[in-house]
Coordinates of C-alpha atoms in Angstrom, one line a residue:
M1 CA -49.2 17.1 2.5
T2 CA -46.3 18.3 4.6
S3 CA -43.7 20.0 2.5
T4 CA -40.5 18.2 1.9
V5 CA -38.6 21.2 3.4
G6 CA -40.6 20.8 6.7
L7 CA -40.0 17.0 6.7
L8 CA -36.3 17.5 6.1
K9 CA -36.0 19.9 9.0
Q10 CA -38.0 17.6 11.2
A11 CA -35.9 14.6 10.3
E12 CA -32.6 16.5 11.0
D13 CA -33.9 17.5 14.5
L14 CA -34.9 13.9 15.2
A15 CA -31.7 12.2 13.9
P16 CA -29.6 12.4 17.2
S17 CA -32.4 11.2 19.5
N18 CA -34.7 9.1 17.3
P19 CA -32.7 7.8 14.3
K20 CA -35.5 5.3 13.4
R21 CA -38.1 8.0 13.0
A22 CA -35.6 10.2 11.1
E23 CA -34.9 7.3 8.7
E24 CA -38.7 7.0 8.0
L25 CA -39.0 10.7 7.3
Y26 CA -36.0 10.7 4.9
K27 CA -37.4 7.8 3.0
Q28 CA -40.8 9.6 2.9
I29 CA -39.1 12.6 1.2
L30 CA -37.4 10.3 -1.3
N31 CA -40.7 8.7 -2.2
S32 CA -42.7 11.9 -2.2
T33 CA -44.5 13.0 -5.4
V34 CA -47.6 15.1 -5.9
S35 CA -50.4 13.4 -8.0
T36 CA -53.1 15.0 -9.9
S37 CA -56.7 13.6 -10.5
N38 CA -55.9 12.6 -14.1
G39 CA -53.1 10.3 -12.9
S40 CA -50.1 12.3 -14.2
T41 CA -47.4 13.3 -11.8
V42 CA -46.5 16.9 -11.3
N43 CA -43.9 18.5 -9.1
I44 CA -45.0 21.9 -7.6
D45 CA -41.4 23.1 -7.5
K46 CA -39.3 20.6 -9.3
E47 CA -35.9 22.2 -8.6
Q48 CA -36.7 22.6 -4.8
S49 CA -37.9 19.0 -4.7
L50 CA -34.7 17.7 -6.4
R51 CA -32.6 19.7 -3.9
D52 CA -34.6 18.3 -1.0
Q53 CA -34.3 14.7 -2.3
E54 CA -30.5 15.2 -2.7
S55 CA -30.3 16.5 0.9
A56 CA -32.4 13.6 2.1
L57 CA -30.2 11.1 0.3
I58 CA -27.0 12.5 1.9
K59 CA -28.6 12.8 5.3
L60 CA -29.9 9.3 5.2
A61 CA -26.5 8.0 4.1
E62 CA -24.9 10.0 7.0
L63 CA -27.4 8.4 9.4
Y64 CA -26.4 4.9 8.3
R65 CA -22.7 5.8 8.4
D66 CA -23.0 7.0 12.0
Q67 CA -24.8 3.8 12.9
K68 CA -22.1 1.7 11.1
D69 CA -24.8 0.2 8.9
A70 CA -23.1 -0.9 5.6
S71 CA -26.2 -2.6 4.2
G72 CA -28.4 0.4 4.9
L73 CA -25.9 2.6 3.1
A74 CA -25.8 0.2 0.2
Q75 CA -29.6 0.5 -0.1
V76 CA -29.3 4.3 -0.2
I77 CA -26.9 4.1 -3.1
T78 CA -29.4 1.9 -5.0
L79 CA -32.3 4.3 -4.1
S80 CA -30.3 7.2 -5.5
R81 CA -30.5 5.8 -9.0
A82 CA -34.1 7.1 -9.5
F83 CA -32.9 10.6 -8.4
M84 CA -29.8 10.4 -10.6
S85 CA -31.8 9.7 -13.7
S86 CA -33.2 13.2 -13.5
T87 CA -30.0 15.1 -12.8
A88 CA -26.9 16.1 -14.8
K89 CA -24.3 13.3 -15.3
A90 CA -21.5 15.3 -13.6
K91 CA -23.6 15.9 -10.5
T92 CA -24.6 12.2 -10.4
A93 CA -20.9 11.2 -10.4
K94 CA -20.2 13.6 -7.5
L95 CA -23.2 12.4 -5.5
I96 CA -22.3 8.7 -5.8
R97 CA -18.7 9.4 -4.9
T98 CA -19.9 11.2 -1.8
L99 CA -22.2 8.3 -0.8
L100 CA -19.4 5.7 -1.4
N101 CA -17.0 7.7 0.7
Y102 CA -19.2 7.1 3.8
F103 CA -18.2 3.5 3.7
N104 CA -14.7 4.5 4.8
S105 CA -16.1 5.1 8.4
I106 CA -17.7 1.7 8.6
P107 CA -15.4 -1.2 9.6
N108 CA -15.5 -4.5 7.8
S109 CA -17.5 -3.1 4.9
R110 CA -15.2 -3.9 2.1
Q111 CA -17.2 -6.8 0.6
T112 CA -20.4 -4.7 0.8
Q113 CA -18.6 -1.9 -1.1
I114 CA -17.4 -4.4 -3.7
D115 CA -20.9 -5.7 -4.2
V116 CA -22.4 -2.2 -4.4
L117 CA -19.8 -1.1 -6.9
T118 CA -20.2 -4.2 -9.1
D119 CA -24.0 -3.6 -9.2
N120 CA -23.6 0.2 -10.0
I121 CA -21.1 -0.5 -12.7
E122 CA -23.6 -2.7 -14.5
W123 CA -26.3 0.1 -14.0
S124 CA -24.0 2.8 -15.4
K125 CA -23.1 0.6 -18.3
R126 CA -26.8 0.1 -19.1
E127 CA -27.4 3.8 -18.8
K128 CA -24.4 4.6 -21.0
R129 CA -22.8 6.7 -18.2
I130 CA -19.3 5.9 -19.3
F131 CA -17.4 8.5 -17.2
L132 CA -19.3 7.3 -14.0
K133 CA -18.6 3.6 -15.0
H134 CA -14.8 4.3 -15.3
S135 CA -14.8 6.1 -12.0
L136 CA -16.6 3.2 -10.2
E137 CA -14.3 0.6 -11.8
I138 CA -11.2 2.4 -10.6
R139 CA -12.6 2.4 -7.1
L140 CA -13.5 -1.3 -7.4
V141 CA -9.9 -2.2 -8.5
S142 CA -8.6 -0.3 -5.5
L143 CA -10.8 -2.4 -3.2
Q144 CA -9.8 -5.6 -4.9
L145 CA -6.2 -4.7 -4.5
E146 CA -6.8 -4.1 -0.7
A147 CA -8.6 -7.5 -0.6
L148 CA -5.6 -9.2 -2.4
Q149 CA -7.9 -10.2 -5.2
Y150 CA -5.1 -9.6 -7.8
K151 CA -6.5 -11.8 -10.5
L152 CA -9.9 -10.0 -10.5
A153 CA -8.2 -6.7 -10.3
L154 CA -5.9 -7.4 -13.4
A155 CA -8.9 -8.6 -15.4
R156 CA -10.8 -5.4 -14.7
I157 CA -7.7 -3.3 -15.4
D158 CA -7.1 -5.0 -18.8
A159 CA -10.7 -4.2 -19.9
L160 CA -10.4 -0.7 -18.6
L161 CA -7.1 0.0 -20.4
T162 CA -8.6 -1.2 -23.7
E163 CA -11.5 1.3 -23.4
L164 CA -9.4 4.2 -22.1
K165 CA -6.8 3.9 -24.9
R166 CA -9.6 4.2 -27.4
L167 CA -11.1 7.3 -25.6
D168 CA -7.6 8.8 -25.0
D169 CA -8.4 9.9 -21.5
K170 CA -4.9 10.5 -20.1
M171 CA -6.0 11.4 -16.5
I172 CA -7.9 8.2 -15.9
L173 CA -5.3 6.3 -17.9
T174 CA -2.6 7.5 -15.4
E175 CA -4.7 6.3 -12.5
V176 CA -5.3 2.9 -14.0
H177 CA -1.7 2.3 -14.9
L178 CA -0.7 3.3 -11.3
L179 CA -3.2 0.8 -10.0
E180 CA -1.8 -1.8 -12.4
S181 CA 1.7 -1.1 -11.1
R182 CA 0.5 -1.6 -7.5
V183 CA -1.3 -4.9 -8.4
Y184 CA 1.8 -6.3 -10.1
R185 CA 4.0 -5.3 -7.2
G186 CA 1.4 -7.1 -4.9
I187 CA 2.0 -10.4 -6.8
G188 CA 5.7 -9.9 -6.8
N189 CA 6.2 -9.1 -10.6
L190 CA 8.5 -6.1 -10.2
S191 CA 9.4 -5.9 -13.9
K192 CA 5.8 -5.4 -14.9
A193 CA 5.2 -3.1 -11.9
K194 CA 7.9 -0.8 -13.2
A195 CA 6.7 -1.0 -16.8
A196 CA 3.1 0.0 -15.6
L197 CA 4.6 2.9 -13.6
T198 CA 6.5 4.1 -16.6
S199 CA 3.3 4.1 -18.6
A200 CA 1.5 6.0 -15.8
R201 CA 4.3 8.7 -15.8
T202 CA 4.2 8.9 -19.6
A203 CA 0.4 9.5 -19.6
A204 CA 0.8 12.0 -16.7
N205 CA 3.5 14.0 -18.6
S206 CA 1.1 14.9 -21.3
I207 CA -1.5 16.5 -19.0
Y208 CA -1.7 18.7 -15.9
C209 CA -1.2 16.1 -13.1
P210 CA -3.0 17.1 -9.8
P211 CA -0.8 17.2 -6.7
H212 CA -2.4 14.2 -5.1
L213 CA -1.9 12.0 -8.2
Q214 CA 1.7 13.2 -8.6
A215 CA 2.3 12.3 -4.9
A216 CA 0.8 8.8 -5.5
L217 CA 3.2 8.3 -8.5
D218 CA 6.2 9.4 -6.4
L219 CA 5.1 7.1 -3.5
Q220 CA 4.9 4.1 -5.9
S221 CA 8.3 5.0 -7.3
G222 CA 9.8 5.0 -3.8
V223 CA 8.2 1.6 -3.0
L224 CA 9.6 0.0 -6.2
H225 CA 13.1 1.4 -5.5
A226 CA 12.9 0.1 -2.0
E227 CA 12.1 -3.4 -3.4
D228 CA 15.4 -3.1 -5.3
K229 CA 17.2 -2.2 -2.1
D230 CA 17.9 1.2 -3.4
Y231 CA 16.9 2.9 -0.2
T232 CA 18.6 6.2 -0.9
T233 CA 16.6 6.9 -4.1
A234 CA 13.5 5.5 -2.4
Y235 CA 14.0 8.0 0.5
S236 CA 14.1 10.9 -2.0
Y237 CA 10.8 9.9 -3.6
F238 CA 9.2 9.4 -0.2
Y239 CA 10.4 12.8 0.9
E240 CA 8.8 14.4 -2.2
T241 CA 5.6 12.6 -1.5
F242 CA 5.6 13.7 2.2
E243 CA 6.2 17.3 1.4
N244 CA 3.5 17.3 -1.3
M245 CA 0.8 15.5 0.9
S246 CA 1.7 17.5 4.0
S247 CA 1.1 20.8 2.2
Q248 CA -2.5 19.5 1.4
D249 CA -3.1 18.1 4.9
D250 CA -3.6 14.7 3.2
P251 CA -3.7 11.8 5.8
A252 CA -1.7 9.7 3.4
A253 CA 1.3 11.9 4.3
L254 CA 1.7 9.7 7.4
N255 CA 2.5 6.6 5.2
A256 CA 5.2 8.5 3.3
L257 CA 6.8 9.6 6.6
K258 CA 6.8 6.0 7.9
Y259 CA 8.5 4.9 4.7
M260 CA 11.1 7.6 5.1
L261 CA 11.9 6.3 8.6
L262 CA 12.0 2.8 7.2
C263 CA 14.6 3.8 4.6
K264 CA 16.8 5.4 7.3
V265 CA 16.6 2.1 9.4
M266 CA 17.4 0.0 6.3
L267 CA 20.3 2.2 5.4
N268 CA 21.8 1.5 8.9
M269 CA 21.2 5.0 9.9
P270 CA 18.6 4.5 12.7
E271 CA 20.1 7.5 14.7
D272 CA 18.8 9.8 12.0
V273 CA 15.2 8.9 12.9
T274 CA 15.1 11.3 15.9
S275 CA 16.5 14.2 13.9
L276 CA 14.1 13.5 11.0
L277 CA 11.1 13.7 13.3
S278 CA 12.2 17.1 14.6
I279 CA 11.7 18.8 11.2
K280 CA 8.8 21.2 11.0
L281 CA 6.6 19.1 8.7
A282 CA 7.1 15.9 10.8
V283 CA 6.5 17.4 14.3
K284 CA 2.7 17.0 14.2
Y285 CA 3.0 13.3 13.4
A286 CA 5.8 12.6 16.0
Q287 CA 3.5 11.4 18.8
L288 CA 1.3 9.2 16.7
R289 CA 1.4 5.5 17.5
E290 CA 2.4 4.6 13.9
I291 CA 5.5 6.8 14.2
E292 CA 6.2 5.5 17.8
S293 CA 6.4 2.0 16.3
M294 CA 9.1 3.0 13.8
R295 CA 11.0 4.8 16.5
A296 CA 11.0 1.6 18.6
I297 CA 12.3 -0.4 15.6
A298 CA 15.0 2.2 15.0
L299 CA 16.2 2.1 18.6
A300 CA 16.3 -1.8 18.7
H301 CA 18.2 -1.8 15.4
Q302 CA 20.6 0.9 16.7
N303 CA 21.3 -1.3 19.8
R304 CA 21.5 -4.5 17.7
N305 CA 19.0 -5.9 20.3
L306 CA 17.0 -8.8 18.9
A307 CA 14.8 -9.0 22.0
D308 CA 13.8 -5.3 21.8
F309 CA 13.1 -5.7 18.1
E310 CA 10.8 -8.6 18.8
K311 CA 9.1 -6.6 21.6
A312 CA 8.5 -3.7 19.2
L313 CA 6.9 -6.1 16.7
R314 CA 4.6 -7.5 19.4
D315 CA 3.7 -4.1 21.0
Y316 CA 3.0 -2.5 17.6
K317 CA 1.7 -5.5 15.8
H318 CA -1.1 -3.7 13.9
E319 CA 1.0 -0.7 12.9
L320 CA 3.9 -2.8 11.6
S321 CA 2.1 -5.8 10.0
S322 CA -0.9 -4.1 8.3
D323 CA 1.3 -2.4 5.7
P324 CA 2.9 -5.0 3.3
T325 CA 5.8 -2.7 2.5
I326 CA 6.7 -2.1 6.1
R327 CA 6.1 -5.8 6.9
S328 CA 8.3 -7.2 4.1
H329 CA 11.3 -4.9 4.8
L330 CA 11.2 -5.4 8.6
A331 CA 11.2 -9.2 8.0
A332 CA 14.5 -8.8 6.0
L333 CA 15.8 -6.5 8.7
Y334 CA 14.9 -9.0 11.4
D335 CA 16.8 -11.7 9.5
T336 CA 19.9 -9.5 9.2
L337 CA 19.8 -8.6 12.9
L338 CA 19.4 -12.3 13.8
Q339 CA 22.4 -13.2 11.6
Q340 CA 24.5 -10.4 13.2
N341 CA 23.6 -11.6 16.7
L342 CA 24.5 -15.3 15.8
L343 CA 27.8 -14.2 14.4
R344 CA 28.7 -12.2 17.5
I345 CA 27.9 -15.3 19.7
V346 CA 29.7 -18.0 17.8
E347 CA 32.7 -15.9 16.8
P348 CA 34.8 -16.6 20.0
Y349 CA 34.3 -20.4 19.8
S350 CA 35.6 -23.3 17.8
V351 CA 32.9 -25.6 19.2
V352 CA 29.6 -24.3 20.7
E353 CA 26.4 -26.0 21.7
I354 CA 23.4 -25.1 19.6
D355 CA 21.2 -25.0 22.7
Y356 CA 23.5 -22.4 24.2
V357 CA 23.4 -20.2 21.0
A358 CA 19.5 -20.5 20.9
K359 CA 19.3 -19.4 24.6
Q360 CA 21.5 -16.4 24.0
V361 CA 19.4 -15.1 21.0
G362 CA 16.1 -16.1 22.7
Q363 CA 15.0 -18.3 19.7
G364 CA 13.9 -21.9 19.4
R365 CA 16.6 -24.4 18.7
Q366 CA 15.1 -25.5 15.4
D367 CA 15.0 -22.0 14.1
V368 CA 18.6 -21.3 15.1
E369 CA 19.8 -24.5 13.6
A370 CA 18.1 -23.7 10.3
K371 CA 19.5 -20.2 10.3
L372 CA 23.1 -21.4 11.1
S373 CA 22.8 -24.0 8.3
Q374 CA 21.7 -21.3 5.8
M375 CA 24.6 -19.0 7.0
I376 CA 27.1 -21.9 6.4
L377 CA 25.7 -22.5 2.9
D378 CA 25.9 -18.8 2.1
K379 CA 29.6 -18.8 3.4
V380 CA 28.8 -16.1 6.0
F381 CA 31.2 -18.2 8.2
H382 CA 32.9 -21.6 7.8
G383 CA 31.7 -24.5 9.9
V384 CA 29.6 -27.6 10.2
L385 CA 26.6 -28.6 12.3
D386 CA 27.2 -31.8 14.3
Q387 CA 23.6 -32.8 15.0
G388 CA 24.7 -36.0 16.8
R389 CA 26.5 -34.0 19.5
G390 CA 24.1 -31.0 19.1
C391 CA 26.9 -28.5 18.5
L392 CA 28.3 -26.2 15.9
I393 CA 32.0 -26.6 14.9
V394 CA 33.5 -23.4 13.6
F395 CA 36.5 -23.4 11.3
D396 CA 39.0 -20.7 10.7
E397 CA 38.6 -19.0 7.3
P398 CA 40.7 -21.1 4.9
E399 CA 43.7 -19.4 3.4
A400 CA 43.5 -19.1 -0.4
D401 CA 45.9 -21.6 -2.0
N402 CA 47.3 -19.7 -5.0
T403 CA 49.7 -22.5 -6.2
Y404 CA 47.6 -23.4 -9.3
G405 CA 46.8 -19.7 -10.0
A406 CA 50.6 -18.9 -10.1
A407 CA 51.3 -21.9 -12.3
I408 CA 48.6 -20.9 -14.7
G409 CA 49.9 -17.3 -14.8
T410 CA 53.4 -18.6 -15.6
L411 CA 52.1 -20.8 -18.4
G412 CA 50.3 -17.8 -19.8
Q413 CA 53.5 -15.7 -19.9
V414 CA 55.4 -18.6 -21.5
S415 CA 52.7 -18.8 -24.2
K416 CA 53.1 -15.1 -24.9
V417 CA 56.9 -15.5 -25.3
V418 CA 56.4 -18.5 -27.7
D419 CA 53.9 -16.5 -29.8
S420 CA 56.3 -13.6 -30.0
L421 CA 59.2 -15.8 -31.1
Y422 CA 57.0 -17.5 -33.7
A423 CA 55.9 -14.1 -35.1
K424 CA 59.6 -13.0 -35.4
T425 CA 60.5 -16.3 -37.2
I426 CA 57.7 -15.7 -39.8
K427 CA 59.0 -12.2 -40.4
I428 CA 62.6 -13.3 -40.9
A429 CA 61.5 -16.1 -43.3

């Protein structure tokens, strides 16, 4: 029988030109055993065979990754269980993480990953591989969070926290509380998101917190401060995260930089965006499309130009709408910019046609009418919409009438005098 080493070399050589044949050879290695006449199974060199099987698993997974075959990769992970049963638990966890990471290069594979993880969590539970189970569950919650499956994610988190508190594993506890904070922020429950982040930091303070985990905690802190409109504090957290991740060449540093630029725009300091992108750590990201999108938004905001702002949103739709944090804050910024433009247009008039205002801001009449109505209710300016004539009537800001206030003040002073005189009368008596 051809040795597994020879088959492995042959499969590697064939992979670029004949992936189908290479796939067959890798599967042959994974199924290879040497049988004796009495029916027992013996391995001539067990250690070498295990090494070859591990290599075959990884190479086969790489083959499916390069072919963007998510279902094939899922089958490899299922096949790997037989191999994992004969290896150390720590090595098993590392191998399955490696195989799962290959999904990252396959588009539209999230649901396949969720199915694979669910299946392997059940397997690890049956095999009593608790550490592996927790590791897979954390990954599953991350995917459920991405898929906006908040209810499923919270149910999994609650079960995990119950187990982890009993085991007192602070590292994994920190990760799970961080995920919990992100899920609660996703459903808009900011008070619970903050409480979960506090729990994560408390757990992290009692252990050595790896740089990537510390950066993730700082990033979430920045996101929650930004939700509270405290963009100055949020910026400082994002800067810490950016420095930390950049020093490790972590791709996630790009997100932190985008959030830093967002904070500058939201603080009405869009002119700082250019100077920020000239610092040493940021230079290598400056020409990326994600950063170009934020630069376009900053320029539109600086010029108070609604048309340029909308153009940036269209031109960089994927970069600006795929991230919920960027998307929600830019929606608020767009609303503010629209309000400023409307005020600038109606300010010189006492009566102005709504159609004219809509044409000037480049918006639909119905949207402009709704926004003007909201601004009147919020007392941004004083006026009334005359829908019969299709116009806006703008009033001068009414002067405060302090007649009643002055009268009440006088009565108050008289009351004090009467009280004083009454007190003196009591003393004399």
